[in-house]
Coordinates of C-alpha atoms and ligand atoms in Angstrom, one line a residue:
M1 CA -60.7 -6.8 7.2
S2 CA -61.2 -8.0 10.5
D3 CA -58.2 -8.7 12.9
L4 CA -58.7 -12.4 12.5
D5 CA -58.6 -12.1 8.6
R6 CA -55.3 -9.9 9.1
V7 CA -53.6 -12.5 11.3
L8 CA -54.6 -15.3 9.0
A9 CA -53.2 -13.6 5.9
A10 CA -50.1 -12.8 8.1
V11 CA -49.5 -16.7 8.6
D12 CA -49.8 -17.2 4.9
A13 CA -47.6 -14.5 4.0
D14 CA -45.0 -15.7 6.7
L15 CA -45.1 -19.6 5.8
D16 CA -41.6 -19.5 4.3
A17 CA -39.9 -17.8 7.2
S18 CA -42.0 -19.9 9.8
L19 CA -40.6 -23.1 8.0
E20 CA -36.8 -21.6 8.1
R21 CA -37.6 -21.3 12.0
L22 CA -38.9 -24.8 12.4
F23 CA -36.0 -26.3 10.4
A24 CA -33.6 -24.5 12.7
F25 CA -35.4 -26.2 15.7
L26 CA -35.4 -29.7 13.9
R27 CA -31.8 -29.4 13.2
I28 CA -30.9 -29.9 17.0
P29 CA -31.0 -33.7 17.8
S30 CA -32.7 -33.5 21.1
I31 CA -33.0 -37.3 21.8
S32 CA -34.1 -37.5 25.4
T33 CA -33.6 -41.2 26.0
D34 CA -29.9 -41.1 25.1
S35 CA -27.8 -39.3 27.6
A36 CA -25.1 -38.7 25.0
Y37 CA -27.7 -36.1 23.7
A38 CA -28.2 -34.3 27.0
S39 CA -26.4 -30.9 25.8
E40 CA -28.6 -31.1 22.5
C41 CA -31.7 -31.4 24.6
R42 CA -30.6 -28.2 26.5
R43 CA -29.9 -26.4 23.2
A44 CA -33.3 -27.3 21.9
G45 CA -34.9 -26.0 25.1
Q46 CA -32.6 -22.8 24.9
W47 CA -33.6 -22.2 21.1
L48 CA -37.3 -22.3 22.2
V49 CA -36.7 -19.9 25.1
D50 CA -35.0 -17.2 22.7
D51 CA -37.7 -17.8 20.3
L52 CA -40.4 -17.2 22.8
A53 CA -38.6 -14.3 24.4
G54 CA -38.4 -12.7 20.8
L55 CA -42.3 -12.8 21.0
G56 CA -42.6 -11.0 24.2
F57 CA -42.8 -14.0 26.6
T58 CA -41.1 -13.9 29.9
A59 CA -39.3 -17.2 29.1
K60 CA -36.9 -19.3 30.8
L61 CA -35.1 -22.8 30.9
N62 CA -35.9 -24.5 34.3
D63 CA -33.5 -27.3 35.3
T64 CA -34.9 -30.4 36.5
P65 CA -33.0 -33.7 37.6
G66 CA -33.4 -34.6 34.0
H67 CA -33.8 -32.3 30.8
P68 CA -34.9 -28.8 31.3
I69 CA -38.4 -27.5 30.9
V70 CA -39.0 -24.6 28.8
T71 CA -41.7 -21.9 30.4
G72 CA -42.9 -18.7 29.1
R73 CA -45.8 -16.3 30.1
S74 CA -47.4 -13.3 28.5
E75 CA -48.8 -10.6 30.5
T76 CA -51.3 -8.9 28.2
G77 CA -53.9 -8.3 30.9
A78 CA -56.6 -10.3 29.1
S79 CA -59.3 -11.7 31.2
R80 CA -58.4 -15.3 30.3
R81 CA -55.3 -17.3 30.0
V82 CA -54.5 -20.7 28.5
M83 CA -51.6 -23.0 29.1
F84 CA -49.8 -24.6 25.9
Y85 CA -48.0 -27.9 26.6
G86 CA -45.8 -29.8 24.0
H87 CA -42.4 -31.5 23.9
Y88 CA -39.1 -30.4 22.4
D89 CA -37.5 -34.0 22.7
V90 CA -37.6 -36.6 20.0
Q91 CA -37.3 -40.3 19.7
P92 CA -33.9 -42.0 18.7
V93 CA -33.3 -42.3 14.9
D94 CA -32.4 -45.9 14.7
P95 CA -32.4 -47.9 12.3
L96 CA -30.6 -45.0 10.7
D97 CA -29.8 -46.9 7.3
L98 CA -33.7 -46.8 6.5
W99 CA -33.8 -43.0 6.5
Q100 CA -33.8 -41.6 2.9
S101 CA -32.5 -38.3 4.3
A102 CA -30.6 -37.4 7.3
P103 CA -32.9 -37.2 10.3
F104 CA -31.6 -34.0 11.7
E105 CA -31.2 -32.3 8.1
P106 CA -34.9 -31.2 7.6
C107 CA -36.1 -31.1 4.0
I108 CA -39.3 -30.6 1.8
V109 CA -40.0 -33.7 -0.1
E110 CA -42.8 -33.7 -2.7
N111 CA -44.7 -37.1 -3.2
E112 CA -46.1 -38.4 -6.5
E113 CA -49.3 -36.6 -5.9
G114 CA -47.6 -33.3 -5.2
V115 CA -48.1 -33.3 -1.5
K116 CA -45.2 -31.4 0.1
R117 CA -43.8 -32.9 3.3
I118 CA -41.3 -31.7 5.8
V119 CA -39.0 -34.8 6.7
A120 CA -37.0 -34.8 9.7
R121 CA -36.8 -36.5 13.3
G122 CA -39.3 -34.5 15.3
S123 CA -41.3 -32.9 12.3
A124 CA -44.5 -34.4 13.6
D125 CA -43.7 -35.5 17.1
D126 CA -43.4 -32.8 18.4
K127 CA -41.5 -29.8 17.3
G128 CA -43.6 -29.3 14.1
Q129 CA -46.6 -29.2 16.3
V130 CA -45.3 -27.1 19.0
M131 CA -44.3 -24.5 16.2
T132 CA -47.9 -24.4 14.7
F133 CA -48.9 -22.8 18.2
V134 CA -45.8 -20.5 18.5
E135 CA -46.1 -19.2 14.9
A136 CA -49.9 -18.7 15.6
C137 CA -48.7 -16.5 18.7
R138 CA -46.1 -14.7 16.3
A139 CA -48.9 -13.8 13.9
F140 CA -50.8 -12.2 16.6
V141 CA -48.2 -10.2 17.8
K142 CA -46.9 -9.1 14.6
V143 CA -50.4 -8.0 13.4
T144 CA -52.3 -6.7 16.4
G145 CA -49.1 -6.2 18.7
K146 CA -50.3 -8.5 21.4
L147 CA -51.9 -11.8 21.9
P148 CA -55.8 -12.1 22.2
I149 CA -55.6 -14.1 25.4
D150 CA -52.7 -14.7 28.0
V151 CA -50.7 -17.6 27.3
T152 CA -48.4 -19.9 29.4
V153 CA -46.2 -22.1 27.5
M154 CA -44.8 -25.4 29.0
V155 CA -42.6 -27.4 26.8
E156 CA -40.7 -30.5 28.3
G157 CA -37.7 -32.5 27.1
E158 CA -38.5 -35.8 28.5
E159 CA -42.0 -36.6 27.0
E160 CA -40.5 -39.4 24.8
S161 CA -38.8 -41.0 27.9
G162 CA -41.7 -41.0 30.5
S163 CA -42.0 -37.4 31.8
A164 CA -40.5 -38.3 35.1
N165 CA -39.6 -34.9 36.2
I166 CA -42.7 -32.8 35.1
G167 CA -45.0 -33.7 37.5
P168 CA -43.0 -32.5 40.4
F169 CA -42.3 -29.4 38.4
I170 CA -46.0 -28.6 38.0
D171 CA -46.6 -29.1 41.7
A172 CA -43.7 -26.8 42.6
H173 CA -45.0 -24.2 40.3
K174 CA -48.8 -24.4 40.5
D175 CA -49.5 -20.6 40.6
E176 CA -47.1 -19.9 37.6
L177 CA -48.8 -22.4 35.7
K178 CA -52.5 -22.0 36.5
A179 CA -54.7 -21.1 33.6
D180 CA -58.3 -21.5 32.6
L181 CA -57.6 -24.3 29.9
A182 CA -54.6 -26.4 28.9
L183 CA -54.0 -26.8 25.2
V184 CA -52.1 -29.7 24.0
C185 CA -50.7 -30.1 20.4
D186 CA -49.1 -33.8 20.2
T187 CA -51.9 -35.9 18.6
G188 CA -53.3 -36.4 15.2
M189 CA -56.1 -35.5 12.7
W190 CA -58.8 -38.2 11.9
D191 CA -57.7 -38.0 8.2
P192 CA -55.9 -35.3 6.0
Q193 CA -59.3 -33.4 5.7
T194 CA -60.8 -33.9 9.1
P195 CA -59.4 -32.4 12.3
A196 CA -59.9 -34.2 15.6
I197 CA -60.3 -33.2 19.1
I198 CA -59.1 -36.1 21.5
L199 CA -61.1 -36.9 24.5
S200 CA -58.9 -39.6 25.9
L201 CA -55.5 -41.0 25.7
R202 CA -54.3 -44.4 26.9
G203 CA -51.8 -44.7 29.9
L204 CA -48.7 -46.9 29.7
M205 CA -46.8 -49.4 31.9
H206 CA -43.4 -50.4 30.7
D207 CA -41.1 -53.1 32.3
E208 CA -38.1 -55.1 31.4
I209 CA -37.9 -58.9 32.0
V210 CA -34.5 -60.8 32.5
V211 CA -34.7 -64.4 32.6
R212 CA -31.6 -66.3 33.7
C213 CA -31.1 -70.1 33.5
A214 CA -27.6 -71.6 33.7
D215 CA -24.8 -69.6 35.3
R216 CA -23.0 -69.4 32.0
D217 CA -23.4 -69.8 28.3
L218 CA -23.3 -73.3 27.3
H219 CA -22.3 -75.6 24.3
S220 CA -25.6 -76.8 22.8
G221 CA -23.7 -80.1 21.9
Y222 CA -23.0 -80.8 25.5
Y223 CA -25.8 -79.5 27.4
G224 CA -28.6 -79.3 24.5
G225 CA -31.7 -81.3 25.6
A226 CA -30.9 -81.0 29.4
A227 CA -30.3 -77.5 30.1
A228 CA -33.0 -74.9 30.1
N229 CA -32.7 -72.1 27.6
P230 CA -33.9 -68.7 28.8
L231 CA -34.9 -67.6 25.4
H232 CA -37.2 -70.7 25.2
V233 CA -38.4 -69.9 28.7
L234 CA -39.2 -66.2 28.0
A235 CA -40.8 -66.8 24.4
K236 CA -43.0 -69.4 25.8
I237 CA -44.2 -67.0 28.7
L238 CA -44.7 -64.3 26.4
A239 CA -46.6 -66.5 23.9
E240 CA -49.0 -67.4 26.6
V241 CA -50.0 -63.7 27.3
H242 CA -52.6 -63.8 24.5
G243 CA -55.2 -66.3 24.1
T244 CA -56.5 -67.4 20.8
D245 CA -59.3 -64.9 20.9
G246 CA -56.9 -62.2 21.2
A247 CA -57.7 -61.4 24.8
I248 CA -54.9 -60.9 27.4
T249 CA -54.8 -64.2 29.8
I250 CA -53.0 -62.4 32.6
P251 CA -55.2 -62.8 35.8
G252 CA -56.2 -59.2 36.9
F253 CA -55.0 -57.5 33.9
Y254 CA -58.4 -56.1 33.1
D255 CA -59.4 -55.2 36.6
G256 CA -60.8 -51.8 36.6
V257 CA -61.4 -51.5 32.7
I258 CA -64.7 -49.8 32.0
E259 CA -66.6 -49.3 28.8
P260 CA -66.1 -46.0 27.1
P261 CA -69.0 -43.5 27.8
D262 CA -71.9 -43.3 25.5
Y263 CA -71.0 -39.9 24.0
M264 CA -67.8 -41.6 22.7
K265 CA -69.5 -44.6 21.3
A266 CA -71.9 -42.5 19.6
S267 CA -69.0 -40.6 17.9
W268 CA -67.7 -43.9 16.4
A269 CA -70.8 -44.6 14.6
D270 CA -69.7 -42.1 11.8
L271 CA -66.1 -43.3 11.6
D272 CA -65.1 -45.3 8.6
L273 CA -62.3 -47.4 10.1
T274 CA -61.9 -50.7 8.4
P275 CA -58.8 -53.1 8.3
E276 CA -58.4 -52.4 4.7
N277 CA -57.9 -48.5 5.2
F278 CA -56.2 -48.7 8.7
L279 CA -53.9 -51.7 8.3
G280 CA -53.7 -51.9 4.6
P281 CA -51.3 -48.8 4.2
V282 CA -48.8 -50.4 6.7
G283 CA -49.0 -53.8 4.7
L284 CA -51.4 -55.9 7.1
A285 CA -54.8 -57.0 6.9
Q286 CA -56.0 -58.8 9.9
P287 CA -56.6 -56.9 13.4
I288 CA -55.3 -59.3 16.0
G289 CA -56.9 -57.7 19.2
E290 CA -59.9 -59.2 21.2
Q291 CA -61.9 -60.7 18.3
D292 CA -65.2 -59.7 19.8
R293 CA -64.2 -55.9 19.7
S294 CA -64.3 -53.6 16.9
L295 CA -61.1 -52.1 15.3
V296 CA -61.6 -48.5 17.1
E297 CA -62.3 -50.2 20.5
M298 CA -58.9 -52.2 19.9
I299 CA -56.8 -49.1 19.2
S300 CA -58.4 -46.7 21.6
S301 CA -60.5 -48.0 24.5
R302 CA -59.1 -51.3 25.1
P303 CA -55.7 -52.2 27.0
T304 CA -52.8 -54.0 25.2
F305 CA -49.7 -55.9 26.0
E306 CA -46.6 -55.6 23.5
V307 CA -43.3 -57.0 23.3
N308 CA -41.2 -54.1 22.2
G309 CA -38.0 -55.7 22.0
M310 CA -36.4 -59.2 23.0
W311 CA -32.7 -60.3 22.8
G312 CA -30.3 -62.8 24.0
G313 CA -27.8 -65.4 22.8
Y314 CA -25.9 -64.8 19.6
I315 CA -27.1 -62.3 16.9
G316 CA -23.8 -61.9 15.0
E317 CA -22.9 -63.5 11.6
G318 CA -23.0 -67.1 10.9
S319 CA -24.1 -69.3 13.5
K320 CA -23.0 -70.2 17.2
T321 CA -24.4 -73.4 18.9
V322 CA -24.9 -71.8 22.2
I323 CA -27.6 -72.1 25.0
P324 CA -27.4 -68.6 26.4
A325 CA -27.6 -67.8 30.0
I326 CA -29.7 -64.7 29.8
A327 CA -32.6 -63.6 27.7
T328 CA -34.4 -60.2 27.9
A329 CA -37.5 -58.5 26.7
K330 CA -38.9 -55.0 26.9
I331 CA -42.6 -55.1 27.1
S332 CA -45.2 -52.3 27.6
C333 CA -49.0 -52.3 28.1
R334 CA -51.2 -49.3 26.9
L335 CA -53.9 -48.6 29.6
V336 CA -57.3 -47.6 29.7
A337 CA -59.6 -46.0 32.0
N338 CA -59.6 -47.0 35.7
Q339 CA -56.5 -49.3 35.2
D340 CA -53.9 -48.8 37.7
P341 CA -50.4 -49.0 36.3
V342 CA -49.0 -50.5 39.5
H343 CA -51.8 -53.1 39.6
V344 CA -51.0 -54.1 36.0
R345 CA -47.1 -54.2 36.6
D346 CA -47.8 -56.6 39.6
A347 CA -50.3 -58.8 37.6
V348 CA -47.7 -59.2 34.8
R349 CA -44.6 -59.9 37.0
A350 CA -46.8 -62.4 38.9
F351 CA -47.9 -64.1 35.6
V352 CA -44.3 -64.3 34.6
R353 CA -42.7 -65.3 38.0
S354 CA -45.3 -68.3 38.2
R355 CA -44.1 -69.6 34.9
I356 CA -40.2 -69.5 35.6
P357 CA -38.8 -72.9 36.2
A358 CA -37.6 -73.6 39.7
D359 CA -33.9 -73.8 38.8
C360 CA -34.2 -70.5 36.8
S361 CA -34.8 -66.9 37.9
V362 CA -36.4 -63.6 36.7
E363 CA -35.7 -60.0 37.3
F364 CA -37.6 -56.9 36.6
L365 CA -36.0 -53.6 35.7
G366 CA -38.4 -50.6 35.4
G367 CA -42.2 -50.9 35.8
E368 CA -43.0 -47.3 35.6
G369 CA -46.2 -46.1 34.3
S370 CA -49.1 -43.6 34.1
P371 CA -52.5 -44.1 33.9
A372 CA -55.1 -43.2 31.1
V373 CA -56.8 -39.8 30.8
A374 CA -60.1 -38.7 29.9
V375 CA -60.7 -34.9 29.2
A376 CA -64.0 -33.0 30.0
H377 CA -66.2 -33.5 26.8
D378 CA -68.7 -30.9 28.0
N379 CA -66.2 -27.8 28.6
P380 CA -67.8 -24.9 26.6
D381 CA -64.2 -24.1 25.3
L382 CA -64.1 -27.4 23.7
G383 CA -67.1 -26.2 21.6
K384 CA -65.7 -23.0 20.7
A385 CA -62.4 -24.9 19.6
A386 CA -64.6 -27.3 17.5
E387 CA -66.3 -24.2 15.7
A388 CA -62.8 -22.6 15.1
L389 CA -61.6 -25.9 13.6
A390 CA -64.6 -26.4 11.4
A391 CA -64.1 -22.8 10.1
E392 CA -60.5 -23.9 9.0
W393 CA -61.1 -27.1 7.8
G394 CA -64.6 -26.8 6.3
R395 CA -65.8 -29.7 8.3
P396 CA -66.3 -30.3 12.0
P397 CA -63.6 -32.3 14.0
V398 CA -64.4 -35.7 15.0
T399 CA -64.3 -36.5 18.8
I400 CA -62.4 -39.6 19.6
G401 CA -60.2 -41.4 22.0
E402 CA -56.5 -41.8 21.0
G403 CA -54.5 -44.9 21.5
G404 CA -50.9 -43.2 22.3
S405 CA -50.0 -41.7 25.6
I406 CA -49.0 -38.3 26.8
P407 CA -48.1 -39.0 30.5
V408 CA -48.4 -35.4 31.9
V409 CA -52.1 -34.7 30.8
G410 CA -53.6 -36.3 33.8
A411 CA -51.8 -33.7 35.9
F412 CA -53.4 -30.7 34.4
K413 CA -56.7 -31.5 36.0
K414 CA -55.3 -33.0 39.2
A415 CA -52.7 -30.6 40.1
L416 CA -53.8 -27.6 38.3
G417 CA -57.5 -28.1 38.1
Q418 CA -57.8 -27.2 34.5
D419 CA -59.3 -29.2 31.7
T420 CA -57.4 -29.8 28.5
L421 CA -58.1 -29.4 24.9
L422 CA -56.0 -31.8 22.8
V423 CA -55.8 -30.8 19.3
G424 CA -52.9 -31.9 16.7
F425 CA -52.4 -32.1 13.0
S426 CA -50.3 -35.1 12.7
L427 CA -51.5 -37.8 10.2
D428 CA -51.3 -41.7 10.6
D429 CA -48.7 -42.0 8.0
D430 CA -46.4 -39.5 9.6
R431 CA -44.1 -42.2 10.7
I432 CA -43.7 -41.0 14.3
H433 CA -41.0 -42.8 16.0
S434 CA -40.0 -44.3 12.7
P435 CA -37.4 -43.7 10.0
N436 CA -38.5 -40.9 7.6
E437 CA -40.9 -39.2 10.0
K438 CA -42.5 -36.4 8.1
Y439 CA -45.1 -33.7 8.8
D440 CA -47.4 -32.5 6.0
L441 CA -46.9 -28.8 4.8
T442 CA -50.6 -28.6 5.0
S443 CA -50.5 -29.9 8.5
F444 CA -48.1 -27.2 9.4
H445 CA -49.7 -24.3 7.6
K446 CA -53.3 -25.1 8.5
G447 CA -52.2 -26.0 11.8
I448 CA -51.0 -22.6 12.5
R449 CA -54.3 -21.0 11.1
S450 CA -56.2 -23.4 13.3
W451 CA -54.4 -22.1 16.5
V452 CA -55.1 -18.6 15.3
R453 CA -58.9 -19.2 15.1
I454 CA -58.9 -21.2 18.3
L455 CA -56.9 -18.6 20.2
A456 CA -59.4 -16.0 19.0
A457 CA -62.5 -18.0 19.8
L458 CA -61.1 -18.9 23.3
A459 CA -60.5 -15.0 23.9
G460 CA -63.9 -13.8 22.4
Ligands
BES1 N1 -47.1 -37.7 20.5 C1 -47.0 -39.1 21.1 C2 -48.5 -39.6 21.5 C3 -49.3 -40.0 20.5 C4 -49.0 -41.1 19.7 C5 -50.5 -39.3 20.2 C6 -49.8 -41.6 18.8 C7 -51.3 -39.7 19.1 C8 -50.8 -40.8 18.3 C9 -46.3 -38.9 22.2 O1 -45.0 -38.1 21.8 C10 -45.7 -40.3 22.6 O2 -45.1 -41.1 21.6 N2 -45.8 -40.7 23.8 C11 -45.0 -41.9 24.3 C12 -45.2 -41.8 25.7 C13 -44.3 -42.8 26.4 C14 -43.0 -42.8 25.9 C15 -44.5 -42.7 27.9 C16 -46.0 -43.2 23.8 O3 -47.3 -43.0 23.7 O4 -45.4 -44.1 23.4
ZN2 ZN1 -45.3 -36.7 21.1

């Protein structure tokens, strides 16, 4: 039996124990956006530090102005080194009443087809994915006494809240973090049978818009018909953002947007992505993006504008005849290649300002962002990883752009000069960021086996 086969067999034999470890990690409610959970974030980071130390990594919890960053280094003396990145923080759990089991009490649920799923907040995004890599390392250490390639681990606790502190951390620790290649496990598969190597991620700009009209809440009997209503003002402006053709009407919004490279367009030809199979499972039928664009373009290579939340006035039980003084919306834009987050923010703000009535006012809170990233598609290591994935899944990975964002990935090239391999095992129906988040047991098990094969291939 080859070393590789023995390590894979050890993964299979250790699956139950590796699930127990993942469950312990999942039980820690490390919600990064809510300051009430700061100590839990720290606890999750420390849990990972201890686990890595047990595998022989020199591991530590690095303080930042926000949540701490986990780092670990192996020193096997191998000629190559990879840096693995993931995040231990998770999204908030609300609405809690829609969960069928407690979000931080992980369990295995079997669906009607006998598919076993790990259900918990963070199971797919991203603790389960992080542990696919850690368990692969564990199996190597157990069977061969060491890793086949040197590994630096960097797992942050603020990815879900914008990764504000990891850029400065990387700048300050370049020597410690430098590797031949970055590995990221925070993305999805193409479908349950087909792995994916992600070649681009969209960027993000998010902002909060606060519109104020009268200097107090008003009785709609006295003032209705005369006084401006900030909810109406805001709703009208937001409704004007999209034209009937689905395009965004904000002047300057599309500045810098480029068409995807030919190699990526070529890879779309084989993808079977239809409104039925993509939107059908979430109860929709009609793609609402730019009507002259294909569905795959809408979700990966075109920018978007979304209202993520909007509130104001009375939302309690019964009715209240009020004209509110204030209305607020949280908005975010997915960005694509060459769009500048600051330029987009300024374009959005100018569009809103120009539509605010003269006796009303608008204030913006936030406006942070990170640009889109494209990773090198011609790095030979990506070819090796593709072969390794093909060996595990019985078919080659698709190479696609992903619509989500992982803000730090741009810094791997810019600050450390290293290319990134983005491979993950999450599925479209994992409900990341939603109630009842799950990670298929197959994703976890074959994810570990995939990393074993990828590490062996990169070492060899
Ligand atoms: N794991 C996701 C990114 C992702 C989403 C990959 C969908 C593949 C498909 C990541 O944890 C995430 O949610 N990122 C945020 C970043 C934001 C808060 C700056 C996102 O994309 O909204
Ligand atoms: Zn994630």
